[in-house]
XYZ file of C-alpha atoms in Angstrom:
785
model
C 81.164 233.192 18.458
C 84.604 231.582 17.349
C 84.587 228.003 18.483
C 88.361 227.502 19.081
C 88.155 226.885 22.842
C 84.646 226.154 23.445
C 84.052 222.479 23.455
C 87.715 221.676 24.147
C 88.504 219.470 27.389
C 91.105 221.986 28.765
C 92.551 221.060 32.157
C 91.371 223.465 34.925
C 93.876 226.290 35.279
C 92.916 226.568 39.151
C 94.161 222.995 39.862
C 97.680 223.905 39.518
C 97.612 225.932 42.615
C 95.172 223.544 44.426
C 97.387 220.709 43.773
C 100.643 222.341 45.272
C 98.732 223.260 48.227
C 98.731 227.015 47.270
C 94.788 227.546 47.564
C 93.846 230.066 49.998
C 91.004 229.383 52.235
C 89.326 231.206 55.133
C 91.317 229.394 57.529
C 94.685 230.082 55.756
C 93.937 234.019 56.222
C 95.459 235.584 59.159
C 95.012 238.839 60.851
C 96.973 240.521 63.468
C 95.590 240.011 66.861
C 93.135 237.471 65.961
C 90.855 235.766 68.589
C 89.244 232.432 68.385
C 85.435 231.637 69.033
C 84.001 228.515 70.358
C 80.246 227.775 70.825
C 78.551 226.361 73.741
C 75.985 223.870 72.185
C 72.915 222.531 73.455
C 73.246 218.751 74.455
C 69.410 218.631 74.598
C 67.082 218.413 71.672
C 64.453 220.540 73.266
C 65.009 222.553 76.199
C 64.109 225.879 77.771
C 67.538 227.672 78.533
C 66.887 229.115 82.057
C 70.176 230.511 82.855
C 73.586 230.800 81.696
C 76.534 231.284 84.097
C 79.803 232.218 82.616
C 81.711 233.148 85.815
C 84.078 230.118 85.477
C 84.670 230.728 81.812
C 85.449 234.402 82.198
C 88.067 233.484 84.852
C 89.694 230.983 82.544
C 93.229 231.798 80.835
C 92.987 233.715 77.726
C 89.228 234.422 77.835
C 88.375 237.766 76.234
C 84.505 237.497 76.628
C 81.391 235.227 76.962
C 78.184 236.044 75.011
C 74.952 234.828 74.731
C 71.907 235.886 72.360
C 70.632 238.282 74.927
C 73.993 240.244 74.074
C 73.051 240.405 70.446
C 69.552 241.379 71.128
C 70.854 244.489 72.750
C 72.498 245.522 69.578
C 69.374 244.797 67.373
C 70.597 241.602 65.780
C 67.467 240.066 64.523
C 66.539 236.784 62.872
C 68.250 235.050 60.220
C 65.501 235.208 57.365
C 63.949 232.632 55.465
C 63.845 234.111 51.790
C 60.996 232.248 50.419
C 57.463 232.677 51.316
C 55.068 229.664 50.664
C 51.333 230.337 50.144
C 49.390 227.414 51.712
C 46.467 225.826 50.635
C 44.111 228.166 52.742
C 45.850 231.214 51.161
C 47.988 232.120 54.334
C 51.612 232.466 54.288
C 53.770 229.776 55.970
C 54.338 229.898 59.739
C 57.555 231.541 60.074
C 59.573 231.318 63.393
C 62.350 233.399 64.465
C 65.947 232.053 64.138
C 67.942 234.199 66.183
C 71.839 234.240 66.205
C 72.107 232.315 69.397
C 69.014 231.379 71.056
C 67.179 233.535 73.223
C 64.725 231.125 75.185
C 64.949 227.710 74.016
C 67.304 225.082 72.613
C 65.842 223.425 69.772
C 67.915 220.613 68.534
C 71.132 219.177 69.805
C 73.973 221.529 68.657
C 71.816 224.533 69.003
C 73.970 227.655 69.783
C 73.406 228.913 73.163
C 76.685 230.772 74.075
C 79.975 231.818 72.571
C 83.440 232.123 74.094
C 86.244 234.366 72.647
C 89.626 233.765 73.550
C 93.154 234.172 72.731
C 93.726 230.575 71.295
C 91.259 228.044 70.000
C 92.221 225.574 72.717
C 91.518 228.186 75.443
C 88.242 229.155 73.881
C 87.254 225.255 73.722
C 88.331 224.912 77.308
C 86.440 227.703 78.646
C 83.246 226.723 76.692
C 83.291 223.637 78.878
C 83.124 225.598 82.021
C 80.093 227.650 80.706
C 77.161 226.474 83.063
C 73.854 226.309 81.459
C 70.725 225.502 83.321
C 68.327 223.597 81.148
C 64.851 222.428 81.722
C 64.507 219.421 79.165
C 61.426 219.283 77.066
C 59.857 216.488 74.986
C 61.879 216.007 71.816
C 60.054 215.878 68.549
C 62.000 213.780 66.043
C 59.540 211.327 64.382
C 57.842 213.342 61.521
C 54.703 210.967 61.615
C 54.040 212.079 65.055
C 55.184 215.574 65.099
C 51.782 217.251 64.496
C 50.762 215.725 68.084
C 53.931 216.331 69.969
C 55.196 219.097 71.914
C 55.185 222.695 70.396
C 58.665 223.832 69.173
C 57.709 227.431 68.222
C 54.638 229.299 69.228
C 54.426 230.693 65.757
C 53.847 227.417 64.450
C 50.842 225.509 65.745
C 51.098 221.766 65.668
C 54.727 222.047 64.400
C 53.277 222.776 61.049
C 55.247 225.251 58.784
C 52.979 225.011 55.746
C 50.392 222.651 54.183
C 50.832 223.236 50.372
C 49.563 221.950 47.185
C 50.014 222.247 43.244
C 48.154 220.890 40.494
C 44.426 220.140 39.617
C 43.212 217.547 42.336
C 39.789 217.023 40.798
C 41.311 216.351 37.324
C 43.526 213.732 39.097
C 40.723 212.057 40.812
C 38.707 211.837 37.448
C 41.913 210.239 35.834
C 42.116 207.722 38.837
C 38.452 207.080 38.474
C 38.841 205.760 34.871
C 42.303 203.928 35.548
C 42.652 200.524 34.447
C 45.376 200.101 37.099
C 46.971 202.202 39.848
C 50.536 201.454 41.113
C 51.307 202.846 44.629
C 54.467 203.022 46.582
C 55.488 204.583 50.118
C 58.821 205.806 49.814
C 61.539 207.497 52.181
C 63.851 209.917 50.912
C 66.705 209.708 53.629
C 68.204 212.354 55.475
C 71.696 213.440 54.362
C 74.593 215.352 56.011
C 76.595 217.249 53.094
C 80.191 217.158 54.492
C 82.186 219.291 52.059
C 85.925 218.597 52.196
C 86.479 222.172 53.709
C 84.255 222.683 56.739
C 82.604 226.083 57.205
C 84.645 228.926 58.519
C 84.352 232.465 59.369
C 86.774 235.420 59.985
C 85.376 238.816 61.061
C 87.189 242.159 61.484
C 85.929 245.704 62.366
C 87.769 248.771 61.329
C 87.053 251.454 63.993
C 88.503 254.195 61.880
C 86.007 253.632 58.926
C 83.397 252.195 60.964
C 83.192 249.085 58.647
C 83.530 245.397 58.487
C 84.997 242.738 56.541
C 83.870 239.066 56.836
C 85.722 236.195 55.175
C 83.369 233.219 54.635
C 83.141 229.907 53.179
C 80.046 231.241 51.137
C 78.783 230.158 47.855
C 76.987 233.710 47.300
C 78.840 236.320 49.151
C 76.756 239.083 47.782
C 73.625 237.344 48.864
C 75.432 236.990 52.235
C 76.042 240.476 52.589
C 72.278 241.389 51.562
C 70.994 239.209 54.366
C 73.169 240.303 57.021
C 72.897 243.901 56.060
C 69.194 244.027 55.099
C 67.708 241.685 57.771
C 70.014 240.503 60.556
C 72.107 243.653 61.536
C 71.756 247.311 60.913
C 75.242 247.370 59.207
C 74.698 249.173 55.709
C 76.110 247.221 52.592
C 78.505 250.084 52.143
C 80.067 249.167 55.576
C 80.321 245.394 55.158
C 82.525 243.712 52.748
C 82.317 239.953 52.214
C 85.191 237.913 50.783
C 84.778 234.538 49.934
C 88.271 232.960 48.839
C 89.035 229.764 47.744
C 86.300 227.474 49.035
C 86.442 223.477 49.398
C 83.290 222.537 48.158
C 79.645 223.721 48.855
C 76.992 221.297 47.541
C 74.464 223.871 48.785
C 75.403 223.787 52.438
C 77.318 226.822 52.116
C 74.749 229.062 50.577
C 73.251 230.088 53.790
C 73.672 232.779 56.345
C 74.661 230.962 59.540
C 74.538 231.810 63.005
C 78.542 231.244 63.566
C 79.708 233.779 60.935
C 76.845 236.257 62.255
C 78.007 235.986 65.815
C 81.715 236.543 64.787
C 80.818 239.685 62.714
C 79.068 241.098 66.115
C 81.978 240.091 68.330
C 84.593 241.747 66.430
C 83.269 245.114 67.363
C 82.678 244.125 70.914
C 86.176 243.046 71.610
C 87.996 245.233 69.184
C 89.909 242.622 67.492
C 89.356 240.092 64.539
C 87.433 236.861 65.632
C 87.406 233.550 63.774
C 85.774 230.382 63.852
C 86.395 227.222 61.954
C 84.022 224.347 62.350
C 85.360 220.968 63.376
C 83.738 217.749 61.691
C 81.684 216.995 64.732
C 80.124 220.633 64.650
C 79.584 220.119 60.796
C 77.372 216.966 61.490
C 75.442 218.618 64.105
C 74.814 222.371 62.744
C 75.438 222.391 58.980
C 72.232 222.402 57.335
C 71.002 218.728 56.430
C 69.125 217.474 53.549
C 66.269 215.433 51.718
C 64.171 213.768 54.708
C 60.884 213.128 53.192
C 58.153 210.563 53.486
C 55.931 210.032 50.605
C 52.886 208.243 49.138
C 52.990 208.206 45.292
C 50.207 206.942 43.172
C 50.390 206.559 39.330
C 47.016 205.723 37.417
C 47.359 204.191 34.097
C 45.273 202.825 31.192
C 45.671 199.352 29.718
C 48.573 200.036 27.673
C 50.635 201.661 30.667
C 50.251 205.021 29.670
C 49.942 207.457 32.459
C 46.775 209.066 33.170
C 47.283 210.822 36.442
C 50.002 211.108 39.402
C 49.059 211.645 43.002
C 51.889 212.510 45.624
C 51.433 213.216 49.180
C 54.687 214.212 50.984
C 55.723 215.204 54.498
C 58.841 217.095 54.680
C 61.113 217.779 57.523
C 62.542 221.237 57.882
C 64.234 220.748 61.095
C 64.155 223.256 64.160
C 64.505 226.564 62.119
C 63.824 227.705 58.732
C 67.296 227.837 56.792
C 67.332 230.569 54.150
C 65.610 228.568 51.244
C 64.320 225.818 53.240
C 60.459 226.304 52.294
C 61.087 226.353 48.487
C 62.933 223.118 48.510
C 59.922 220.609 49.010
C 57.785 222.911 47.158
C 58.868 224.615 43.970
C 62.045 222.872 43.449
C 60.289 219.521 43.966
C 56.753 219.388 42.998
C 57.020 221.446 39.817
C 59.446 218.516 38.683
C 56.906 215.803 39.130
C 56.020 215.541 35.351
C 59.637 214.375 34.810
C 60.229 213.765 30.921
C 56.617 212.152 30.924
C 53.566 213.403 29.228
C 51.154 212.734 32.327
C 48.101 214.961 31.749
C 47.234 215.370 35.465
C 49.323 215.730 38.481
C 48.372 216.663 42.156
C 50.931 217.006 44.848
C 50.272 217.851 48.547
C 53.238 218.871 50.798
C 53.005 219.048 54.676
C 56.420 220.675 56.077
C 56.986 220.309 59.766
C 59.239 221.679 62.472
C 61.154 218.889 64.346
C 63.953 219.152 66.789
C 66.731 218.240 64.302
C 69.020 220.340 62.569
C 67.554 222.598 59.861
C 67.164 221.180 56.437
C 67.834 223.060 53.262
C 69.257 222.581 49.518
C 71.907 220.047 48.763
C 73.093 218.986 45.225
C 69.914 218.969 43.329
C 67.664 220.401 46.050
C 64.269 218.985 45.358
C 64.846 217.406 41.963
C 66.276 214.226 43.345
C 63.460 213.693 45.520
C 60.972 214.182 42.698
C 63.064 212.080 40.396
C 63.495 209.272 42.718
C 59.683 208.762 43.554
C 58.816 209.458 39.760
C 61.174 206.852 38.476
C 60.446 204.292 41.430
C 56.596 204.464 40.501
C 57.401 204.052 36.818
C 59.099 200.731 37.665
C 56.577 199.700 39.987
C 53.970 200.311 37.205
C 56.007 198.389 34.752
C 56.203 195.498 37.066
C 52.365 195.584 37.948
C 51.694 195.414 34.315
C 54.281 193.238 33.102
C 55.765 195.658 30.809
C 59.588 196.002 30.466
C 60.771 199.255 32.242
C 62.234 200.734 29.204
C 59.206 200.183 27.193
C 56.842 201.946 29.705
C 59.114 204.843 29.595
C 59.052 205.113 25.813
C 55.125 204.799 25.811
C 54.906 208.043 28.149
C 57.911 210.136 26.954
C 57.175 213.828 25.916
C 57.890 213.681 22.171
C 60.305 216.335 20.394
C 57.468 217.766 18.404
C 55.416 218.522 21.674
C 57.978 221.172 22.788
C 57.601 223.949 24.012
C 55.769 221.653 26.531
C 53.399 222.977 29.363
C 53.409 220.541 32.275
C 50.611 220.337 34.712
C 52.867 221.575 37.496
C 53.670 225.104 36.316
C 56.779 224.686 34.199
C 57.268 224.997 30.460
C 59.904 222.623 28.861
C 61.619 224.333 25.777
C 63.354 221.400 24.341
C 64.357 217.834 24.598
C 64.658 214.358 23.002
C 64.638 212.104 25.767
C 64.044 208.915 23.678
C 67.503 209.667 22.180
C 69.294 209.648 25.310
C 67.613 206.342 26.339
C 68.531 204.688 23.106
C 72.091 205.807 23.437
C 72.357 204.435 26.934
C 70.692 201.322 26.106
C 73.329 200.595 23.374
C 76.186 201.803 25.546
C 75.343 199.185 28.310
C 74.279 196.457 25.903
C 70.935 195.956 27.241
C 69.926 193.175 25.040
C 72.973 191.363 26.570
C 71.942 191.407 30.169
C 70.094 188.111 30.282
C 73.224 186.209 29.468
C 75.156 188.359 31.950
C 72.560 187.605 34.900
C 72.873 183.898 34.074
C 76.836 183.890 34.149
C 76.541 185.736 37.644
C 74.046 183.295 38.701
C 76.548 180.517 37.988
C 78.972 182.100 40.274
C 76.481 182.451 43.015
C 75.845 186.194 42.377
C 72.515 188.037 41.915
C 72.836 190.427 39.095
C 70.214 193.318 38.370
C 69.972 196.213 36.177
C 68.080 199.375 36.650
C 67.570 202.578 34.836
C 66.085 206.229 35.388
C 65.281 208.811 32.976
C 65.241 212.205 34.744
C 64.776 215.734 33.905
C 65.558 218.732 36.022
C 65.316 222.695 36.072
C 68.341 224.519 36.380
C 69.238 228.211 36.541
C 66.690 229.078 39.017
C 64.843 231.969 36.923
C 63.514 234.109 35.597
C 62.977 236.480 38.178
C 59.462 237.055 37.355
C 58.400 233.544 37.678
C 60.027 232.605 40.970
C 58.762 235.958 42.467
C 55.267 234.612 41.888
C 56.510 231.454 43.617
C 57.369 233.521 46.711
C 61.170 234.158 46.155
C 62.341 237.015 48.075
C 64.998 237.974 45.536
C 65.531 238.092 41.821
C 68.004 235.396 40.260
C 69.629 237.295 37.584
C 73.222 237.284 37.296
C 75.974 240.024 36.391
C 79.350 240.357 34.720
C 81.973 242.870 33.992
C 84.477 242.604 31.090
C 87.303 245.182 31.500
C 90.143 245.343 29.006
C 93.268 246.441 30.359
C 95.438 248.863 28.410
C 97.908 246.082 27.403
C 95.274 244.083 25.860
C 94.704 241.554 28.698
C 91.023 241.132 30.223
C 89.854 240.814 33.513
C 86.247 239.354 33.964
C 84.534 240.169 37.296
C 81.598 237.918 37.932
C 78.713 237.743 40.704
C 78.770 233.973 40.635
C 81.380 232.118 42.826
C 83.594 228.966 42.086
C 84.199 226.252 44.879
C 84.938 223.406 42.626
C 83.167 223.957 39.140
C 86.253 225.333 37.293
C 84.888 228.762 36.358
C 88.313 230.423 35.942
C 88.787 227.926 33.154
C 85.341 227.622 31.494
C 84.604 231.395 31.786
C 88.148 231.985 30.251
C 87.410 229.639 27.378
C 84.323 231.731 26.619
C 85.883 235.086 26.951
C 88.975 234.022 24.880
C 86.742 232.651 21.977
C 84.138 235.723 22.369
C 86.950 238.401 22.176
C 89.562 236.647 20.255
C 92.313 237.055 22.834
C 94.654 234.480 24.177
C 93.275 232.311 27.114
C 96.129 232.964 29.285
C 95.468 236.759 29.067
C 92.063 236.173 30.740
C 91.707 236.757 34.415
C 88.469 235.798 36.288
C 87.582 237.536 39.386
C 84.853 236.414 41.741
C 84.098 236.159 45.494
C 84.738 239.687 46.857
C 81.611 242.039 47.309
C 84.001 245.239 47.002
C 85.372 244.065 43.602
C 82.774 242.279 41.796
C 79.319 243.609 40.627
C 76.438 242.260 42.792
C 75.425 238.730 41.712
C 73.367 236.059 43.012
C 75.963 233.347 43.378
C 76.470 229.705 42.578
C 73.922 227.042 43.215
C 71.206 225.085 41.121
C 73.557 224.476 38.055
C 73.284 228.068 37.159
C 76.748 229.579 36.709
C 77.165 228.960 32.987
C 73.605 229.337 31.990
C 73.096 232.554 33.755
C 76.431 233.735 34.777
C 78.274 232.821 31.488
C 75.340 234.449 29.633
C 75.904 237.557 31.369
C 79.602 237.511 30.514
C 78.861 236.761 26.761
C 76.354 239.842 26.763
C 79.151 242.312 28.510
C 81.561 240.829 25.687
C 79.012 241.746 22.920
C 79.033 245.403 24.494
C 82.697 245.304 24.364
C 82.848 244.334 20.697
C 80.015 246.986 19.739
C 82.105 249.657 21.377
C 85.169 248.346 19.832
C 83.480 248.818 16.368
C 82.925 252.200 16.995
C 86.517 252.943 17.814
C 87.710 250.633 14.845
C 85.588 252.665 12.513
C 87.168 255.995 13.487
C 90.791 254.667 13.140
C 89.934 252.923 9.863
C 88.005 255.839 8.514
C 84.902 253.805 7.768
C 81.347 253.585 8.647
C 80.345 251.401 11.778
C 78.256 249.584 9.808
C 81.050 248.410 7.458
C 82.966 247.022 10.498
C 83.096 243.389 10.908
C 84.640 241.454 13.956
C 85.935 237.958 13.815
C 88.507 236.140 15.951
C 90.058 239.193 17.651
C 90.289 241.463 14.517
C 88.111 244.268 13.321
C 88.102 244.958 9.800
C 86.286 246.891 6.944
C 84.453 244.585 4.984
C 85.817 243.939 1.492
C 89.256 245.442 2.200
C 92.432 244.356 3.794
C 92.376 247.271 6.447
C 92.101 245.938 10.178
C 92.958 246.646 13.673
C 93.498 244.048 16.316
C 91.701 243.891 19.484
C 94.883 244.837 21.432
C 95.129 247.980 19.287
C 91.588 248.849 20.047
C 92.048 248.502 23.765
C 95.230 250.625 23.929
C 93.356 253.298 21.630
C 90.566 253.120 24.185
C 92.998 254.102 27.061
C 95.170 256.514 24.796
C 92.106 258.337 23.221
C 94.247 260.484 20.806
C 92.721 259.355 17.604
C 89.201 258.676 19.050
C 85.695 259.152 18.134
C 84.068 262.399 19.200
C 81.349 261.992 22.046
C 82.627 258.385 22.979
C 83.890 257.834 26.441
C 87.462 256.496 26.761
C 88.016 252.918 28.379
C 86.994 249.358 27.304
C 84.941 248.193 30.145
C 81.488 246.798 29.979
C 78.897 245.534 32.336
C 76.007 243.029 31.654
C 72.933 241.517 33.919
C 71.174 238.478 32.516
C 67.921 237.460 33.672
C 66.934 234.316 31.899
C 63.557 233.800 30.225
C 63.044 230.355 31.761
C 64.669 227.561 33.624
C 67.089 225.233 31.506
C 65.904 221.648 31.536
C 69.069 218.940 31.407
C 67.773 215.433 31.165
C 68.952 211.988 30.507
C 68.972 208.251 31.025
C 71.400 206.399 33.346
C 71.498 202.600 33.617
C 73.488 200.544 36.080
C 74.209 197.009 36.692
C 75.009 195.465 40.066
C 75.982 192.034 41.449
C 75.050 191.022 44.935
C 76.697 188.397 47.010
C 73.429 186.916 48.983
C 75.631 185.547 51.606
C 76.863 189.149 52.780
C 74.459 191.368 51.041
C 77.673 193.418 49.704
C 76.682 195.052 46.650
C 78.758 195.740 43.651
C 78.194 198.205 41.094
C 79.649 196.645 37.769
C 78.663 198.824 35.037
C 77.329 202.389 35.005
C 76.289 204.263 31.772
C 75.303 208.163 32.152
C 73.857 209.695 28.828
C 73.025 213.274 29.590
C 71.621 216.061 27.414
C 73.181 219.367 28.684
C 72.947 221.209 25.469
C 76.038 222.853 24.601
C 79.057 221.495 26.501
C 82.024 224.167 27.109
C 84.352 221.677 28.486
C 83.863 218.152 28.287
C 86.401 217.222 30.813
C 84.816 219.435 33.508
C 81.594 218.353 32.631
C 82.522 214.559 33.158
C 83.995 215.573 36.360
C 80.774 217.125 37.506
C 79.090 213.982 36.497
C 81.329 211.644 38.403
C 81.062 213.888 41.527
C 77.256 213.937 41.387
C 77.109 210.148 40.834
C 79.206 209.604 43.717
C 76.993 211.584 46.028
C 74.025 209.935 44.524
C 75.449 206.307 45.137
C 76.131 207.606 48.795
C 72.725 208.345 49.441
C 71.176 205.098 47.660
C 73.863 202.628 49.454
C 75.423 204.303 52.359
C 74.443 207.339 53.841
C 71.722 208.140 56.406
C 71.445 210.849 58.935
C 69.601 209.301 62.181
C 68.528 210.705 65.398
C 67.643 208.703 68.413
C 63.827 209.063 68.589
C 63.715 209.514 72.346
C 66.630 211.773 73.073
C 67.050 213.486 69.859
C 70.729 212.949 69.735
C 72.257 212.617 66.496
C 73.284 209.041 66.117
C 75.389 209.192 62.966
C 77.350 212.175 64.065
C 80.834 211.156 62.816
C 82.385 209.351 59.942
C 82.459 206.182 62.118
C 78.585 206.071 61.925
C 77.793 208.082 58.841
C 79.327 206.045 55.908
C 80.351 208.169 53.180
C 80.990 206.530 49.671
C 84.670 205.705 48.830
C 86.467 204.865 45.526
C 85.850 201.063 46.112
C 82.180 201.728 46.202
C 82.275 203.145 42.564
C 82.762 201.867 39.205
C 84.409 203.210 36.226
C 81.434 205.466 34.914
C 80.912 205.405 31.161
C 79.643 208.834 29.879
C 77.974 209.875 26.745
C 75.802 212.960 25.463
C 72.845 214.037 23.432
C 72.535 217.549 22.439
C 69.334 219.612 22.390
C 70.718 223.173 22.912
C 68.606 225.529 25.375
C 66.528 227.724 23.067
C 66.627 230.889 25.191
C 70.175 231.630 26.378
C 73.080 232.869 24.155
C 75.248 229.735 24.882
C 72.481 227.008 24.488
C 73.777 225.516 27.734
C 71.539 223.878 30.449
C 73.495 223.015 33.453
C 75.482 219.683 34.326
C 76.434 219.877 38.195
C 73.552 218.185 39.882
C 72.552 215.545 37.194
C 74.478 212.666 38.688
C 72.999 213.179 42.327
C 69.374 213.208 40.656
C 69.615 210.205 38.451
C 71.891 207.958 40.488
C 69.524 207.239 43.475
C 66.604 205.607 41.358
C 69.062 204.103 39.074
C 70.887 202.091 41.642
C 67.773 201.348 43.818
C 66.116 199.898 40.592
C 69.106 197.763 39.812
C 69.373 196.408 43.362
C 65.763 195.696 43.604
C 66.012 193.892 40.118
C 68.651 191.794 41.269
C 66.564 190.850 44.502
C 63.369 190.281 42.588
C 61.578 192.533 44.647
C 59.301 195.594 43.990
C 61.375 197.948 46.081
C 64.055 198.432 48.748
C 64.512 201.618 50.734
C 67.611 203.821 50.787
C 70.234 203.371 51.825
C 70.387 199.884 50.567
C 72.914 198.940 53.139
C 74.737 195.532 53.081
C 72.633 194.322 55.978
C 69.224 195.282 54.568
C 70.232 193.971 51.175
C 71.202 190.658 53.080
C 67.929 190.412 54.882
C 66.130 190.784 51.866
C 68.008 188.238 49.818
C 67.576 185.739 52.549
C 63.837 186.591 52.562
C 63.705 185.914 49.009
C 65.565 182.859 48.884
C 63.140 181.430 51.787
C 60.244 182.511 49.721
C 61.358 180.397 46.799
């Protein structure tokens, strides 16, 4: 491949329309005669729905219909599926409970959908929703994970509210390692609940065409093909050929827009009932209540070491909150996206993890930027710091002693994965140099003279991206393969249309995929159009999540380009009266080796569509498809270091330095990659210092149900990040790329908590390290001194 554009910091072409307000989101799409939906949501965390009286609502101005779960049941609308089967320690599958589009029996969290009002205007729908009278019989709310197994039953299908009791690793080997250990470091950790809050809230617009008996659903989806598959193959009787999903511009996702939700399913059903398009757009309060939440783990972690601080064994016991219902991938996040990463970058020979996942009367919990890997990195890096403190070893040194070395790759971890390549010490060394680690003591003393507490912290993380191969994840319990597809289509004029099964919602695919294709085919960058997000236009694909788009989707595009070139060689050989074996292709030109005879790609494209002088037996056209199923996950890794200063009188923490050194393999567009790093870091800082989804333990009400109570990071909470790279290219995809979108969210929480704890002189501080919490710990430390 030519390297004219790959590796260059080209500005995102899609930003021109976004910055001018010309993006086209679901709420911007208008259909004639559209009606508006408003949902009646339960005010109770746990209650039997005894009766729904809609008489007053039906009599209200503009109301077209009021519907409940019983109405959808009559039309055979089934349960929204969980697509990942977890096999428990006892060999049984996890306890799956139904999640119907609007509840049929009980409300199971505050915000659970009980009924929907469809009206002429949004205001009329909302006003009428308040007139719907629901007779509830309140039940005990199950909120506290530590008491959930002894609390009221949420689902009959899940005794003791247990979804699964799962394990990975060799428990006997770990116990043997602990028996011979010189020291065991221990920590109890909380991975706090998060509410994702993308800038654009979820939205849906559904339209039924009676003439063709078909449906169109515009959705804020990260993976429209998978949404169609779930709706057609599981929830409804609508054939895939009669259901078109369009995901236009989407304003951020972070995982929360992967799933099939109640609201879009109900709109799809309602449009046929009322004979007009039906739309719903979430307000921010609904987003807090009903979007999938994230994280929410309680973990006991223990690390066994020898006298030199080398890791002998890791033992992890986690309780994970799955919320009231199983979201589409909820079961996999605390298992295969979490525990399989517990080796981290370290050569720990024995690892065992037990996870108990519970139902509670809270919003469903699923993937959010990082999805299991932040939870794994957090506990691993915090226990590494605790081990260093216990043994009096520098945190940098204990990591060096335990890193997997470059000559050990490919490296089989004790928890089911095989790392193909890496150089973790190179990232560590570069980060130490960039932050001037040896100069920290002097900076700490200077801060002390100003009355500030300065601390430094680091984390060395690894993550698994690409979510593949299909054969491996199917053994893990996945209900779908996770390959990707692409079509590269030359037009007769020499321009190129690329249709991809991935979806862009902030990643910059229109730019980076354009760079790839322009280099591969030798065509002008501006002549490449990227099309995504419409199931009637694009080949079936698995969507965008898990930092997979370039590694998997980009590889599919490159494979399709290779097929275009191979066909082009056949056409060129005929036109140039040469053997195909003598045709070389470089930088958009087909030439006969050793001669000056050549044809441009544009000339070949025209000949393909005007096949007058054309090879016998070769089909006209220049349009190729490719599917790519990776051989392995990709494994980005790196080291982040930050310094903080704390005002002990107020507890206010200022991040004064942040260095991020990451190994993403080949970097297609450094500008876009740096933006991805910054975004992930902002979200990781938010979790570490500010964000916390809290429910009242008695009533089950969401206490942090708005931005007044749920604190999001702002510009003044963040430093100017310093970014650096190392590069060990992925060995098993044609681009050598690894994935970059989630690294910041994975590395930031342990890095920042490490720095704050270091400044306070304590072993650990729980997330979020709010100013009040820091202030109290600073006072306690001062009193102890």
